[in-house]
Coordinates of C-alpha atoms in Angstrom, one line a residue:
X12 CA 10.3 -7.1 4.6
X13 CA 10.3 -4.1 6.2
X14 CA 6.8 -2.9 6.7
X15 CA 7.0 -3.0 10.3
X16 CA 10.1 -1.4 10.8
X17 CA 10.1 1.7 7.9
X18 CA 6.9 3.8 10.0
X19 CA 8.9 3.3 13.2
X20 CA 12.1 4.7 11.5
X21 CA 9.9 7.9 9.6
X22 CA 8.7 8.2 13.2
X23 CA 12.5 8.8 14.7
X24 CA 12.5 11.6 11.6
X25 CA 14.0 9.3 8.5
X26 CA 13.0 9.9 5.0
X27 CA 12.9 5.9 4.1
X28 CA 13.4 4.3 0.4
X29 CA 12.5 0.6 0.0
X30 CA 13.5 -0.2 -3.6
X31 CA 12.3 -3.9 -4.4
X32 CA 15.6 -5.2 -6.2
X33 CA 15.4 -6.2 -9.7
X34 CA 13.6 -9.0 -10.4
X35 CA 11.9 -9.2 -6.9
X36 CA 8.8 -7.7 -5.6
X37 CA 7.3 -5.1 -8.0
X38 CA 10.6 -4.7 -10.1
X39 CA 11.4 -5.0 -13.5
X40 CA 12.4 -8.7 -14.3
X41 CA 14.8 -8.4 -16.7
X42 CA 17.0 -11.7 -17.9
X43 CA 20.2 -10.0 -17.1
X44 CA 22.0 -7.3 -14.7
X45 CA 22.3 -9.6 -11.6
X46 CA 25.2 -9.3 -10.1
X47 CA 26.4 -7.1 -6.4
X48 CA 28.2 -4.2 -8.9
X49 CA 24.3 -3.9 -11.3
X50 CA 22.0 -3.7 -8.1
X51 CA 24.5 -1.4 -6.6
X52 CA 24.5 0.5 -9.4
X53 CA 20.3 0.7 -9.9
X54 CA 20.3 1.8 -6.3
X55 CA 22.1 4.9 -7.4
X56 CA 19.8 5.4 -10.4
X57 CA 16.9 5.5 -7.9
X58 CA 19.1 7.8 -5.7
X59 CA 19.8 10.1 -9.0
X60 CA 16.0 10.0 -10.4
X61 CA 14.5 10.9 -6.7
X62 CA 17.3 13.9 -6.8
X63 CA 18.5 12.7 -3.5
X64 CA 22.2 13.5 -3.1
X65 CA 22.6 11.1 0.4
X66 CA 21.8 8.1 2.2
X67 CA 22.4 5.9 5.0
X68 CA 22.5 3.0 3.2
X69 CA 20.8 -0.5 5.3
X70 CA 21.2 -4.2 3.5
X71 CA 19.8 -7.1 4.8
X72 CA 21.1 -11.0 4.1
X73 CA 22.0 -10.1 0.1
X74 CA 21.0 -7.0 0.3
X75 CA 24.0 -6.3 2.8
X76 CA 26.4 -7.4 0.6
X77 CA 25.1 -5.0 -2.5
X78 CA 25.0 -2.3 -0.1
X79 CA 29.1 -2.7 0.6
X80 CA 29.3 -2.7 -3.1
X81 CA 27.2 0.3 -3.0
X82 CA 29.4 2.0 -0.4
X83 CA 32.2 1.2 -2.4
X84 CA 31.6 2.1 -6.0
X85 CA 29.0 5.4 -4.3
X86 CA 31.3 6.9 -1.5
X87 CA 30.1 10.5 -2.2
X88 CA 26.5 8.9 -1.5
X89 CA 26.8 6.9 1.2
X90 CA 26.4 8.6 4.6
X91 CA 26.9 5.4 6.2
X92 CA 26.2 1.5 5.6
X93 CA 24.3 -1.5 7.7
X94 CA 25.1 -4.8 7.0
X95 CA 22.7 -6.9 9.0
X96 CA 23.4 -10.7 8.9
X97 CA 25.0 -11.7 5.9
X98 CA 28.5 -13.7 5.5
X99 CA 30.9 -12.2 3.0
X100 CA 32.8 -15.3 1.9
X101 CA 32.5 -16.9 -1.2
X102 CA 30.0 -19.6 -1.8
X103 CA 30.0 -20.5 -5.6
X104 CA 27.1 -23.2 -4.6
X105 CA 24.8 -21.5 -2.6
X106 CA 22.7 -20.7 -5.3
X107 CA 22.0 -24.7 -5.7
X108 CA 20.7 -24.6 -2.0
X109 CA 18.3 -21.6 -3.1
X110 CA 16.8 -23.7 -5.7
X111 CA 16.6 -26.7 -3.9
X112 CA 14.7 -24.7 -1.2
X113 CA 12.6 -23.5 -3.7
X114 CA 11.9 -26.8 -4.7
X115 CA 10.0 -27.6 -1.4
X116 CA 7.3 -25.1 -2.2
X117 CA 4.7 -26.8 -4.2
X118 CA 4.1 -23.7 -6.1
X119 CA 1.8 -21.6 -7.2
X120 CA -0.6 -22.7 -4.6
X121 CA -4.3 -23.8 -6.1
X122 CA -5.9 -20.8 -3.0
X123 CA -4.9 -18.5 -0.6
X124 CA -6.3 -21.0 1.7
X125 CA -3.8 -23.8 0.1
X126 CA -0.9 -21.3 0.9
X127 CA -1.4 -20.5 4.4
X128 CA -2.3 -24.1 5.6
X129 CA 1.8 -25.2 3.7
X130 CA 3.1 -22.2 5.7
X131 CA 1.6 -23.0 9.0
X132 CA 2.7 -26.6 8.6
X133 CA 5.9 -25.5 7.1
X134 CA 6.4 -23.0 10.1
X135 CA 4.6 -24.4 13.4
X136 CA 4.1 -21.7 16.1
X137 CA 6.3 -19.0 13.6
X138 CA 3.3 -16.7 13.0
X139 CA 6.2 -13.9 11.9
X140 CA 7.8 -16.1 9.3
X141 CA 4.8 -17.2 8.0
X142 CA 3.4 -14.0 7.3
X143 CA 6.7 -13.1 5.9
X144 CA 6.8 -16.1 3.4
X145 CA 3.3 -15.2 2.5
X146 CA 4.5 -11.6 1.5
X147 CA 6.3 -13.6 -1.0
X148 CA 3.2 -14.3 -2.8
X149 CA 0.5 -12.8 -4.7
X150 CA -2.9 -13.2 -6.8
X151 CA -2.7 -14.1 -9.6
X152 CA -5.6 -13.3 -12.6
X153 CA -6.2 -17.6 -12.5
X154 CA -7.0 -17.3 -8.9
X155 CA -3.8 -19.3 -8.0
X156 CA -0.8 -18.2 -5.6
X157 CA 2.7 -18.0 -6.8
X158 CA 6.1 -16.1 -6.0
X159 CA 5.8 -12.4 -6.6
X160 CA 9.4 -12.7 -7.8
X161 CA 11.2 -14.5 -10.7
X162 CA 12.8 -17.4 -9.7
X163 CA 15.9 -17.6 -12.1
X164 CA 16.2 -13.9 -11.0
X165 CA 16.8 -14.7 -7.1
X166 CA 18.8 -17.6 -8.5
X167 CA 21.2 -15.8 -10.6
X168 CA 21.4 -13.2 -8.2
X169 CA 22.3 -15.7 -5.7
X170 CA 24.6 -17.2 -7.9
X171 CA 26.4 -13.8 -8.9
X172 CA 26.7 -12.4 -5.3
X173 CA 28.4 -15.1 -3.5
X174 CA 30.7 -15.8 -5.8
X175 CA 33.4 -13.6 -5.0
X176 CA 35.0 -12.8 -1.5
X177 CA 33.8 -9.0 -0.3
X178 CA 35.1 -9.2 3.2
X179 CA 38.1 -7.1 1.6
X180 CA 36.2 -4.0 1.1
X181 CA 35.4 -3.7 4.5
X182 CA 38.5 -1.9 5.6
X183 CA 38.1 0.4 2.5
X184 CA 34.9 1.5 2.7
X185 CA 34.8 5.2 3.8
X186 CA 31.7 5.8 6.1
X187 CA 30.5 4.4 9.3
X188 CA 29.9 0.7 9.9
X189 CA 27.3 -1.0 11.4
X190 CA 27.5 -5.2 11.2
X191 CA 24.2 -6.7 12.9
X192 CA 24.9 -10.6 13.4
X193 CA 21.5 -12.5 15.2
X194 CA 22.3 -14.1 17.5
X195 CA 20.8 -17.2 16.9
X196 CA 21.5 -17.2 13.0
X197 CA 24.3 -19.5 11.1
X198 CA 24.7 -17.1 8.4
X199 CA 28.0 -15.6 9.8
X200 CA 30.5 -18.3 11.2
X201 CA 32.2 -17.0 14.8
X202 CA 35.2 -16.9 13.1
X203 CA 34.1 -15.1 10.2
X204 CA 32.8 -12.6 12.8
X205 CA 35.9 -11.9 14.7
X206 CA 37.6 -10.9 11.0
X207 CA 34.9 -8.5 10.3
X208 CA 35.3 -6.9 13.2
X209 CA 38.8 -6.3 13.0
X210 CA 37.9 -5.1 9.5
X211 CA 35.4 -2.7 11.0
X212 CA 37.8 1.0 10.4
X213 CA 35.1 3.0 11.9
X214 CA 31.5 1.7 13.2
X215 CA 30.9 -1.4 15.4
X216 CA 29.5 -5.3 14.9
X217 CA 26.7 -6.1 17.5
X218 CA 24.7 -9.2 18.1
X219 CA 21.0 -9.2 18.4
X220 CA 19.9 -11.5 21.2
X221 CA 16.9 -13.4 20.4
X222 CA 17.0 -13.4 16.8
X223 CA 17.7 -15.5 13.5
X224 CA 18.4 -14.3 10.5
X225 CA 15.8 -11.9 10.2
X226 CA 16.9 -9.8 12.8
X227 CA 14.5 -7.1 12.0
X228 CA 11.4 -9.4 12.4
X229 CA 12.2 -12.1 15.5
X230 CA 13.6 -9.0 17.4
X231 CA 12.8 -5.4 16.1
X232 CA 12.9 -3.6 19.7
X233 CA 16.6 -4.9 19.8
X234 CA 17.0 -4.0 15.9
X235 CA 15.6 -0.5 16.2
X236 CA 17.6 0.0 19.2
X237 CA 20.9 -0.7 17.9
X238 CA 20.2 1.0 13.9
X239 CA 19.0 4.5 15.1
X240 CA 21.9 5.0 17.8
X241 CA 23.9 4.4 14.9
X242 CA 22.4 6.5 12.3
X243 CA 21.7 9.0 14.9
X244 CA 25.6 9.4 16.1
X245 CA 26.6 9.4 12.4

């Protein structure tokens, strides 16, 4: 996910950690330890191993909601916190959309060439998102293409982390705020917005014009802008 964005962030003199959470990426894929409060918590174990005492701490879509937890539970760790497009209301039944969505993927794929011709279909004239899905895969020894995560990992994580309301722990959280919202992206009702906001103790909420949900990818000139004056002023 953030491949593009981590050199251009070392290059504005950031040290940056991109910890895969459990049971994505190249994690562990354990059956349990799912929920906002046990990814907040192996974020610090990272933190603690490394023997780095403080971070600016960046989430993005469920990732922003175990960084608030993070925030919260870690105040002595947290320099300050990004949230970038993710709604903090409950939704006990998301996770049912998750698996629905991924049962459109006829997974794993047969080829690499099997793959990128469901992407390109899947995603006409989205060259960004399909390279993003596609990061989503790997090799395997058979030849074939399949998620390079565990599916009833993102599920129960899914499940776990929108089922309570977090919204609450906006006004208690101790460092610097920073809310990105796309502009373009459904995840965080206008409504919704205006309450974080007025949650926001210190920081600010901005929209990124000419994004989706991943504001990082469909507008990282914007993105960049808008994360480094922050971290920078911090």
């Amino acid at each position: 996910d953030w491949n593009e964005i981590a050199p251009k962030l070392v290059k504005e003199g950031f040290h940056v950690i991109g910890p895969d959470m459990r049971g994505h990426g190249k994690s562990d894929k354990p059956k349990t330890g799912y929920s906002p409060e046990d990814l907040a918590k192996d974020l610090a174990a990272i933190l603690q191993a490394m023997g780095i005492p403080q971070v600016h701490v960046v989430g993005h879509s469920t990732g922003g909601r175990n960084a608030l937890l993070f925030a919260h539970l870690f105040p002595a760790l947290t320099l300050s916190l990004t949230i970038i497009d993710q709604t903090l209301t409950a939704a006990p039944e998301r996770w049912k959309e998750a698996q629905k969505e991924f049962g459109e993927h006829p997974s794993p794929f047969q080829d690499e060439a099997t793959l990128d011709e469901f992407l390109t279909t899947r995603y006409p004239d989205r060259p960004k998102m399909v390279a993003f899905e596609k990061g989503q895969f790997e090799k395997k020894e058979n030849g074939s293409w399949d998620w390079i995560y565990s599916i009833p990992a993102v599920l129960e994580t899914q499940r776990l982390g929108r089922a309570q309301e977090l919204s609450n722990l906006l006004d208690k959280v101790q460092c610097p705020v920073l809310f990105m919202k796309g502009a373009e992206s459904n995840y965080v009702a206008p409504e919704e917005a205006e309450k974080i906001q007025k949650l926001i103790q210190k920081g600010r909420f901005v929209t990124v014009e000419k994004a989706r949900h991943g504001v990082f990818r469909d507008n990282p000139e914007a993105f960049l802008k808008f994360l480094v004056e922050f971290l920078q002023g911090c």
